[in-house]
PDB file of C-alpha atoms and ligand atoms in Angstrom:
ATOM      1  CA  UNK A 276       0.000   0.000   0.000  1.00  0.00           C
ATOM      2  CA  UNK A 277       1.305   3.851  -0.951  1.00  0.00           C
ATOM      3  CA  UNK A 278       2.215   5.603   2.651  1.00  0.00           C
ATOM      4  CA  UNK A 279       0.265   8.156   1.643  1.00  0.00           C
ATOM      5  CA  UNK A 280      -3.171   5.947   1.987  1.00  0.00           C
ATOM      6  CA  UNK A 281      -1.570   3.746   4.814  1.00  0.00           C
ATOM      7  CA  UNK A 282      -1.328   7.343   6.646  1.00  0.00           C
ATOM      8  CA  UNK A 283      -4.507   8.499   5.724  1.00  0.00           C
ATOM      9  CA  UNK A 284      -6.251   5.035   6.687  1.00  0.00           C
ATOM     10  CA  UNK A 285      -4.378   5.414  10.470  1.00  0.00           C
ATOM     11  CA  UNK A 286      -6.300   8.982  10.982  1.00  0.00           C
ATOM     12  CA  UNK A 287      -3.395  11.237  10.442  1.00  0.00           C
ATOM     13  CA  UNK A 288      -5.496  13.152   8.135  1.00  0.00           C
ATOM     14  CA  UNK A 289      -7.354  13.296   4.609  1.00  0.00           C
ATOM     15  CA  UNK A 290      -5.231  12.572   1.896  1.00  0.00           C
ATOM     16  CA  UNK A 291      -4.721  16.128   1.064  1.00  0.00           C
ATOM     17  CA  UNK A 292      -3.519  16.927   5.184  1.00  0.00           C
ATOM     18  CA  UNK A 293      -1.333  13.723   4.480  1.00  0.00           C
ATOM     19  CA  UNK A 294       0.316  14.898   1.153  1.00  0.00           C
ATOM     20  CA  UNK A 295       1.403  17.846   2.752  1.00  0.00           C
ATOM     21  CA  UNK A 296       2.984  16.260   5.956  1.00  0.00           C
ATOM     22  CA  UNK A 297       5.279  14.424   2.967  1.00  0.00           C
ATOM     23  CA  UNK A 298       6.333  17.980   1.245  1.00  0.00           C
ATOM     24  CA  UNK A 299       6.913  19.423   4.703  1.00  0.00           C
ATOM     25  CA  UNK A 300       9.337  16.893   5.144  1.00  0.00           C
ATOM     26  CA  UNK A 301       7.449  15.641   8.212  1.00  0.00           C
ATOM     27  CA  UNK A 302       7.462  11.743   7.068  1.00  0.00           C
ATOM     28  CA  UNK A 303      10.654   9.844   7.348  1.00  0.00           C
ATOM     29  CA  UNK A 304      12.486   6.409   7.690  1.00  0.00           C
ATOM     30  CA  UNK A 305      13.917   5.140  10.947  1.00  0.00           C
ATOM     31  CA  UNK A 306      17.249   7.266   9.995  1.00  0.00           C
ATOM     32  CA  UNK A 307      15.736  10.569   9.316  1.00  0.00           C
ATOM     33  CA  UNK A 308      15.681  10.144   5.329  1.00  0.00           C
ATOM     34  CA  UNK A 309      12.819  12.263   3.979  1.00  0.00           C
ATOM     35  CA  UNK A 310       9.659   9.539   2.546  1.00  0.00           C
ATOM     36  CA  UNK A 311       7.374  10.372  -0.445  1.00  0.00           C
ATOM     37  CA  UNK A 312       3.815   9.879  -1.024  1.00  0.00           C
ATOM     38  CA  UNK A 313       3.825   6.787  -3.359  1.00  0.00           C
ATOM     39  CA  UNK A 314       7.088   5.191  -1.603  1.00  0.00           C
ATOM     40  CA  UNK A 315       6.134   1.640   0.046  1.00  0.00           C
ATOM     41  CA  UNK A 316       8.292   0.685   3.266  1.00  0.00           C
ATOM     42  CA  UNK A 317       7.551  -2.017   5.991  1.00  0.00           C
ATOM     43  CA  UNK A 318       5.395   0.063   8.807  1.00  0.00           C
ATOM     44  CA  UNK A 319       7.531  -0.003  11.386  1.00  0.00           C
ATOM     45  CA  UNK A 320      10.380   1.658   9.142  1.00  0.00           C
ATOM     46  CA  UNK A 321       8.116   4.774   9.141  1.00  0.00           C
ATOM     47  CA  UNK A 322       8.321   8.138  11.606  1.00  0.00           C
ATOM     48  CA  UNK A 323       6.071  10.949  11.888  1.00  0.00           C
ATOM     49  CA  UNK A 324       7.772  13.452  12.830  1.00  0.00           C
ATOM     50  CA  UNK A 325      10.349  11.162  14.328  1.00  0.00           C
ATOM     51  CA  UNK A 326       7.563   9.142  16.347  1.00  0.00           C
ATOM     52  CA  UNK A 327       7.144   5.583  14.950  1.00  0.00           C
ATOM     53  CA  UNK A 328       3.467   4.932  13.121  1.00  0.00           C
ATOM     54  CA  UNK A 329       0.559   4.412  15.172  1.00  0.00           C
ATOM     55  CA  UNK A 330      -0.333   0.216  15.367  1.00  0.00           C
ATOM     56  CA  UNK A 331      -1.340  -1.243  11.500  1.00  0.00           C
ATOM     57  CA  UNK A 332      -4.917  -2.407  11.164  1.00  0.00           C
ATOM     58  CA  UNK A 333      -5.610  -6.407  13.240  1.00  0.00           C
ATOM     59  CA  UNK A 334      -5.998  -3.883  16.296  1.00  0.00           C
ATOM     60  CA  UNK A 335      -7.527  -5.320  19.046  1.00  0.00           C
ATOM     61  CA  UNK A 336      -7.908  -3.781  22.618  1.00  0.00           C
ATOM     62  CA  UNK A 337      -9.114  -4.242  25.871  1.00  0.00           C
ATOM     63  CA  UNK A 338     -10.110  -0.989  27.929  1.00  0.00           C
ATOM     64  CA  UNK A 339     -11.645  -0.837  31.749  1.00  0.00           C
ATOM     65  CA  UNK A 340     -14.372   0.999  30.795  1.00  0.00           C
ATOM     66  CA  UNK A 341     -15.763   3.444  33.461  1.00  0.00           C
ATOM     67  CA  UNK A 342     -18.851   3.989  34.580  1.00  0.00           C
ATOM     68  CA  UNK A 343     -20.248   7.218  32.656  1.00  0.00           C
ATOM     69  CA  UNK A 344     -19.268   6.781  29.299  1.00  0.00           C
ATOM     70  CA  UNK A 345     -21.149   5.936  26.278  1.00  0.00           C
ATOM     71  CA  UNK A 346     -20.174   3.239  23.980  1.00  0.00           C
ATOM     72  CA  UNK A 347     -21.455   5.623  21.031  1.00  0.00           C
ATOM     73  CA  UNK A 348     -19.968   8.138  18.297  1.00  0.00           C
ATOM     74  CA  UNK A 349     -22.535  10.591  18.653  1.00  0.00           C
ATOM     75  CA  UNK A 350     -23.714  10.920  22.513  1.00  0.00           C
ATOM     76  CA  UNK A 351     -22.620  14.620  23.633  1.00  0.00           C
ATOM     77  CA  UNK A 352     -21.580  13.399  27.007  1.00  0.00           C
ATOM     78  CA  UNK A 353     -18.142  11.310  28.048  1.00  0.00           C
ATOM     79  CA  UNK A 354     -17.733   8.685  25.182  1.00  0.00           C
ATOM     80  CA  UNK A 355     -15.547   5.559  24.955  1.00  0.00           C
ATOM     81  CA  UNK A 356     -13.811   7.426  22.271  1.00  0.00           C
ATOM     82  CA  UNK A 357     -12.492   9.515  24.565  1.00  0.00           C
ATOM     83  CA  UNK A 358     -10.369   7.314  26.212  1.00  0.00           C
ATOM     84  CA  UNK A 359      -8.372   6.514  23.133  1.00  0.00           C
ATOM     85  CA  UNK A 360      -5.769   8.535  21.202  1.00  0.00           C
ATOM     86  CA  UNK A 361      -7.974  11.122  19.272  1.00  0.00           C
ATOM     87  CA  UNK A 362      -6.429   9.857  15.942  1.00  0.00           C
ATOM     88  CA  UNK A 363      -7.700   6.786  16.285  1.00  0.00           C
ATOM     89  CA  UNK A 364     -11.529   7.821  15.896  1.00  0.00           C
ATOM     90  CA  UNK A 365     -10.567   8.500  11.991  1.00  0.00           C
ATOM     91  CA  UNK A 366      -8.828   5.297  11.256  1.00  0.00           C
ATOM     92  CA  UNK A 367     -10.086   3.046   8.293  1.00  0.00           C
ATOM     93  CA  UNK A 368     -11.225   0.171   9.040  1.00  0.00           C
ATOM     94  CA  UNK A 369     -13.148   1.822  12.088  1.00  0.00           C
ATOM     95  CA  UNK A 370     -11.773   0.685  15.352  1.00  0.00           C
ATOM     96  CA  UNK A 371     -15.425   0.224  16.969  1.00  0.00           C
ATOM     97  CA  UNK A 372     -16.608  -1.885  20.233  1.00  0.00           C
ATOM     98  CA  UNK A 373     -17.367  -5.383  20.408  1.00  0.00           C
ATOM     99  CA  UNK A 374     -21.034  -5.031  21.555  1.00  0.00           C
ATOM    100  CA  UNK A 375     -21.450  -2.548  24.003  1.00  0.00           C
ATOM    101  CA  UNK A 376     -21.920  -1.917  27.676  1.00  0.00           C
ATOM    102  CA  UNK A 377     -24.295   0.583  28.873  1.00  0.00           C
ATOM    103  CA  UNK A 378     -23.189   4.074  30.075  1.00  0.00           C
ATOM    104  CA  UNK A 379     -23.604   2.930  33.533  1.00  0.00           C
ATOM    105  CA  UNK A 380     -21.935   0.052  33.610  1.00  0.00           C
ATOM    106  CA  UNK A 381     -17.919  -0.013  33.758  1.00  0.00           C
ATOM    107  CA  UNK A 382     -15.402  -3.315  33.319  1.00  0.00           C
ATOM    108  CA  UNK A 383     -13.838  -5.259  30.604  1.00  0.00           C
ATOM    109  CA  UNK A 384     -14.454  -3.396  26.639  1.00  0.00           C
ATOM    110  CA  UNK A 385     -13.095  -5.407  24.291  1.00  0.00           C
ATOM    111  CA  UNK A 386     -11.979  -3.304  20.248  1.00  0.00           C
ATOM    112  CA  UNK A 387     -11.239  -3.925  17.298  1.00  0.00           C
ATOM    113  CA  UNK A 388     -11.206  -3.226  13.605  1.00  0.00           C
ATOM    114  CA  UNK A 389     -11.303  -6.485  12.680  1.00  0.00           C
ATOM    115  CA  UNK A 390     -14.864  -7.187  11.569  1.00  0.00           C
ATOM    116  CA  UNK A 391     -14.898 -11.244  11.361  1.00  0.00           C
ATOM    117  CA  UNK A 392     -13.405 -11.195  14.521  1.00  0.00           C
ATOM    118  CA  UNK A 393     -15.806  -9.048  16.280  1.00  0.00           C
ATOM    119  CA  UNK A 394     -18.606 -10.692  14.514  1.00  0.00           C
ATOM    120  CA  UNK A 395     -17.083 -13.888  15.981  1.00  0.00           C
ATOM    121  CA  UNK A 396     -17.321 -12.654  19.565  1.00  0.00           C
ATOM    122  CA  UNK A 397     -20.836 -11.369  19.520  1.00  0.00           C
ATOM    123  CA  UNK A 398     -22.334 -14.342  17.746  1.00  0.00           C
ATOM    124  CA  UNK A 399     -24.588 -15.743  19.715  1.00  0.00           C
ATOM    125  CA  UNK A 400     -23.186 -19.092  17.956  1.00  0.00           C
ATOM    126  CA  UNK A 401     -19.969 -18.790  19.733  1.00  0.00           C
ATOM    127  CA  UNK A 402     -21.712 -18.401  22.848  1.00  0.00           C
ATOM    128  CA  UNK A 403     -18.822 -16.726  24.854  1.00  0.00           C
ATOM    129  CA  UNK A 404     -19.802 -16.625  28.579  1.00  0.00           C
ATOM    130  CA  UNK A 405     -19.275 -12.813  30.109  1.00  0.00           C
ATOM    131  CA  UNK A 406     -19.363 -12.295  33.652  1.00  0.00           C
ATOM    132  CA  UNK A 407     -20.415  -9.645  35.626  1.00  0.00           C
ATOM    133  CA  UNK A 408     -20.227  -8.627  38.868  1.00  0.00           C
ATOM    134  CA  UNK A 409     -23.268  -6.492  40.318  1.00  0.00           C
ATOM    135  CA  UNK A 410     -24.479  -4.776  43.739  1.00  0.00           C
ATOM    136  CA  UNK A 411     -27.935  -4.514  44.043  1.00  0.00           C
ATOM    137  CA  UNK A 412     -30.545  -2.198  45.639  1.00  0.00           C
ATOM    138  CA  UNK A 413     -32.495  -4.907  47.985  1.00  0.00           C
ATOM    139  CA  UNK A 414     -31.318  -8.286  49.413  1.00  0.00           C
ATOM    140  CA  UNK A 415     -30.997 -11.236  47.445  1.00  0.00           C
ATOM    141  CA  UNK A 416     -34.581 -13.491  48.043  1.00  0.00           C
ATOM    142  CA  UNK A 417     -32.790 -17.060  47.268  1.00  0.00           C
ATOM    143  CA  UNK A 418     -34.638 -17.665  44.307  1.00  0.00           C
ATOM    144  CA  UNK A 419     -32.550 -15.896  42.098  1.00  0.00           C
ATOM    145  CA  UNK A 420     -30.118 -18.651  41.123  1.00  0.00           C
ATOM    146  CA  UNK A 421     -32.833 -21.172  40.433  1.00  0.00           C
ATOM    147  CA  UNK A 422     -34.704 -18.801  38.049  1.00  0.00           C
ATOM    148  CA  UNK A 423     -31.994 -17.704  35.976  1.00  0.00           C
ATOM    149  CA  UNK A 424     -30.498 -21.549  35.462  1.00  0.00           C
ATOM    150  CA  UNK A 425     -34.104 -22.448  34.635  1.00  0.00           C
ATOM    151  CA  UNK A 426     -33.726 -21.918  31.007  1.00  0.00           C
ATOM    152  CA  UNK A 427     -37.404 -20.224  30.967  1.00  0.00           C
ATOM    153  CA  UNK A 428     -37.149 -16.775  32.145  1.00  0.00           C
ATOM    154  CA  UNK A 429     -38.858 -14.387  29.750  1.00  0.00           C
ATOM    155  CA  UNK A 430     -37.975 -10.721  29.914  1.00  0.00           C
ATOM    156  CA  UNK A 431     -40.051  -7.937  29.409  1.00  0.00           C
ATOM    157  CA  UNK A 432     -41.218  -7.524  25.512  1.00  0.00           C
ATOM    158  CA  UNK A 433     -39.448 -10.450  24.751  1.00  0.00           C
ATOM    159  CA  UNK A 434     -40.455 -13.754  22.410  1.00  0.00           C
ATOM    160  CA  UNK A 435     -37.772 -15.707  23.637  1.00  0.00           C
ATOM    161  CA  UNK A 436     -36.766 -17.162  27.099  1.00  0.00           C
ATOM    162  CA  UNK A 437     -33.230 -16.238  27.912  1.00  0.00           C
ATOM    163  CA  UNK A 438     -30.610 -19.391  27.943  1.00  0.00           C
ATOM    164  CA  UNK A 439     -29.902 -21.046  31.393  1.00  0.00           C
ATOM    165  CA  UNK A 440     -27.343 -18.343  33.292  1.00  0.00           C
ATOM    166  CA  UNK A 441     -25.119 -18.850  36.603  1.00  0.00           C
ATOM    167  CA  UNK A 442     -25.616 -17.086  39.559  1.00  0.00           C
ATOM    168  CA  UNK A 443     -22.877 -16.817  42.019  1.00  0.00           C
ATOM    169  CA  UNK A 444     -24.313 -15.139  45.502  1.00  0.00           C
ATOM    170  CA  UNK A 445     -21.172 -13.036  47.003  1.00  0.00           C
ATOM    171  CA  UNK A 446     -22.968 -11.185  49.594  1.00  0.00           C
ATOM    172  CA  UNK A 447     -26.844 -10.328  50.632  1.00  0.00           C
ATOM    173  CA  UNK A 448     -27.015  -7.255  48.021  1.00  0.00           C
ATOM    174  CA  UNK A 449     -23.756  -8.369  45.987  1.00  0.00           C
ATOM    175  CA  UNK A 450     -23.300 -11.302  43.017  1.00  0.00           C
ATOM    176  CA  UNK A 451     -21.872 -12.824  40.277  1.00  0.00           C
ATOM    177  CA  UNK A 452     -23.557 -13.653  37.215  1.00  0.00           C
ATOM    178  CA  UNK A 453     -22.126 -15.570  34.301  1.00  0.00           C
ATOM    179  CA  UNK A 454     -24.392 -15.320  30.848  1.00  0.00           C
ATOM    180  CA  UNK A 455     -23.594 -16.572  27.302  1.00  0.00           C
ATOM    181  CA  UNK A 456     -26.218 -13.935  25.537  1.00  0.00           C
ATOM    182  CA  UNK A 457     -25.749 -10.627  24.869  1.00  0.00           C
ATOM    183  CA  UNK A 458     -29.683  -8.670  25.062  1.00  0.00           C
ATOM    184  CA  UNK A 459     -30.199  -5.282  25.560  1.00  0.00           C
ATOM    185  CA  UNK A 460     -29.346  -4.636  28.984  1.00  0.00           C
ATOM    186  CA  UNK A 461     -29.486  -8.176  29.932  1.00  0.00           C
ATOM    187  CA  UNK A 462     -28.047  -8.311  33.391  1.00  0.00           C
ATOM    188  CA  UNK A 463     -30.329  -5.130  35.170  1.00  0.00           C
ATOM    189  CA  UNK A 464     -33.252  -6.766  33.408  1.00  0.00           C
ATOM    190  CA  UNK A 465     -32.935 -10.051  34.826  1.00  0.00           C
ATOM    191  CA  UNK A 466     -32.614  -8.642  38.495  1.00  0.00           C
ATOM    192  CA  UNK A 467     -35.596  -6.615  37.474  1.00  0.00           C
ATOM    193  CA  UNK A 468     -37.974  -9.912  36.773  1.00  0.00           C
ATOM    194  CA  UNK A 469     -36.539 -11.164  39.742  1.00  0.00           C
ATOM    195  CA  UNK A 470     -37.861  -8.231  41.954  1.00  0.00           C
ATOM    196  CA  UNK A 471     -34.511  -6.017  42.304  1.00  0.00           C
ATOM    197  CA  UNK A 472     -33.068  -3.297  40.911  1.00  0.00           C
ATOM    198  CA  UNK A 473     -28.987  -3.145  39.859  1.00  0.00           C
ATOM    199  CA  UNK A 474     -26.796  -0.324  41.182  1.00  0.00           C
ATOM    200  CA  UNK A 475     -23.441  -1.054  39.867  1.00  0.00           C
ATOM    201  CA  UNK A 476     -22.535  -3.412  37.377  1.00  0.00           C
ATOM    202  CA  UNK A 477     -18.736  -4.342  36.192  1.00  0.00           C
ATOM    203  CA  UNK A 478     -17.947  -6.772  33.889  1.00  0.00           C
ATOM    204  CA  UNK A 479     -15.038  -9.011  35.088  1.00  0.00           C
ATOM    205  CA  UNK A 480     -14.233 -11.313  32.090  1.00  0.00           C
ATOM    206  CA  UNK A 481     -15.810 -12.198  28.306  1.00  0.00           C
ATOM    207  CA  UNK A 482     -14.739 -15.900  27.513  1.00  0.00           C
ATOM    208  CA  UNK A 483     -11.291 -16.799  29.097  1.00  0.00           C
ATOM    209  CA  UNK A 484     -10.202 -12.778  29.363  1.00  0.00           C
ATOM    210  CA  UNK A 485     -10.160 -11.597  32.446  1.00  0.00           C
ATOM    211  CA  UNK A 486     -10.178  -7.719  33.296  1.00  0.00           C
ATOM    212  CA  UNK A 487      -7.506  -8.357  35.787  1.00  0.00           C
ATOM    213  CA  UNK A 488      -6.108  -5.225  37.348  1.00  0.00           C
ATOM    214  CA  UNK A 489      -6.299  -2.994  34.070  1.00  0.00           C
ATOM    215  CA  UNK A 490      -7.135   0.255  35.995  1.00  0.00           C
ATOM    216  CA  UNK A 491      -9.871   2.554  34.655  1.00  0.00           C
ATOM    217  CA  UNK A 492     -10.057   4.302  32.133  1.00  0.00           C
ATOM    218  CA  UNK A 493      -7.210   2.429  30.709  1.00  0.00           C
ATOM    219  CA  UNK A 494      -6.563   0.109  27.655  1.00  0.00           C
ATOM    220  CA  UNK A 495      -3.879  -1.939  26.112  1.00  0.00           C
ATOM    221  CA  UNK A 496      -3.880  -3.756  22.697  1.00  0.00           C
ATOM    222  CA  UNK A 497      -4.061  -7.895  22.854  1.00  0.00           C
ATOM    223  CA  UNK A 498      -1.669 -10.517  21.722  1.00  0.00           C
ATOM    224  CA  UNK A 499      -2.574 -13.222  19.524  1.00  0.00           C
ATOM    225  CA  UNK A 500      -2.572 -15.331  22.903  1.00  0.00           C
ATOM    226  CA  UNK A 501      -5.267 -13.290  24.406  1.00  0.00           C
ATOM    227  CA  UNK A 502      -7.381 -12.557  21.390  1.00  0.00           C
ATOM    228  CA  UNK A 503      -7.501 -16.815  21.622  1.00  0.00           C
ATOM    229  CA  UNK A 504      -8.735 -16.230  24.812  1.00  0.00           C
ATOM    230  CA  UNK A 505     -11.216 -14.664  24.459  1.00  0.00           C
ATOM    231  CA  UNK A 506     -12.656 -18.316  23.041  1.00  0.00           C
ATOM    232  CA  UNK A 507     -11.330 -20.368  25.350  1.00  0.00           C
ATOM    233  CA  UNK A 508     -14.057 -21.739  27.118  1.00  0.00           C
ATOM    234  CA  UNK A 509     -16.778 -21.483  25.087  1.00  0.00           C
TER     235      UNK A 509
HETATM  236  N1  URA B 732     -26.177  -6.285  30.877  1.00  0.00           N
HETATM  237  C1  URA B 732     -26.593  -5.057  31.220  1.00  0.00           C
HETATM  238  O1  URA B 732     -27.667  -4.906  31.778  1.00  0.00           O
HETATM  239  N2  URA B 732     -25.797  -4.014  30.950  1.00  0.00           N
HETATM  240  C2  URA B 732     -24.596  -4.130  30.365  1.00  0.00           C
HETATM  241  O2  URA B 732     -23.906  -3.123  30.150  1.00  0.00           O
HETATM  242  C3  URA B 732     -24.173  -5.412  29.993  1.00  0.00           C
HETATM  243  C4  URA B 732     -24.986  -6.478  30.257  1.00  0.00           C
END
């Protein structure tokens, strides 16, 4: 691929922006020679103004997302966006979430710009098991566990029941819950049909990656190892 598109594919501007970068001498090899436009040299061989090119496209991420962002492009609050270089928002492919989590819930994001990939991980046919860690607003009843393993539960609005899910009591207002679908706010409407109301909700892990102790806000890209991870145990 010409550097010129490479550049403009990794956000560092249209093609025009780009073009002049490479007549203002700002594009260069590892040793400081001045690149062109239509030149083609391995990635990491390239500087921008002396800083080595942003990661090439087979991006993925994991971020400890916070509580108060949106997984969204357009919201005019805090976005996940935010939390990455601003670059990146321009790159082509789009660097987007794998499925989403909702504003108020924080834990383990997963990214990529890989499309199969993230298609893969949100298929319900690869039925990766997330868990997720919530506090709740009243004390457990008992019940809980036995109604979401049941395999019948029917949300609200809903044609479907949802698949059997594991519930893991840590406390009287505090649990665990392992699920292998992905619904529209699955997790606060389950404790809903079963009488309770979520407070905070983290997610811990999504197949075999766990969030470990990425703190928040933060992100880091995967290794092959981890993406492989991610399906694991399904
Ligand atoms: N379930 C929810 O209710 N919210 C999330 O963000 C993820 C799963």
């Amino acid at each position: 691929m010409k550097l010129v598109k490479l550049l403009a594919n990794l956000g560092y501007g249209s093609r025009k922006e780009v073009t002049w970068m490479f007549r203002e001498g700002r594009i260069t090899d590892a040793a400081g020679e001045v690149l062109y436009a239509d030149d083609k040299i391995e990635h990491g061989d390239v500087r921008v103004d002396g800083e080595p090119l942003d990661p090439p496209q087979g991006l993925v991420l994991m971020m400890h997302k916070p509580a108060g962002h949106t997984c969204s492009t357009k919201d005019s609050g805090r976005i996940v966006y935010d939390l990455l270089p601003p670059r990146w928002r321009s790159r082509s492919p789009a660097l987007s979430t794998v499925g989403r989590l909702d504003r108020d819930t924080s834990g383990l994001l997963l990214w990529t710009d890989d499309g199969a990939l993230l298609h893969r991980i949100i298929s319900p046919r690869s039925n990766i098991v997330k868990v997720y860690e919530a506090t709740l607003a009243q004390d457990l009843r008992g019940d809980e566990g036995a109604l979401f393993a049941s395999g019948t539960l029917m949300l609200d609005g809903e044609t479907t029941p949802l698949a059997p899910a594991q519930l893991e009591v840590l406390g009287p207002r505090r649990a665990r819950l392992a699920i292998g679908e992905g619904r529209y706010h699955q997790v606060r409407r389950m404790f809903v049909a079963a009488g309770n109301h979520v407070e905070t909700l983290r997610r811990d892990t999504v197949g075999g990656l766990v969030l470990g102790n990425l703190p928040v806000g933060e992100w880091r890209a995967l290794g092959a190892d981890e993406v492989a991870a991610i399906f694991a145990m399904a």
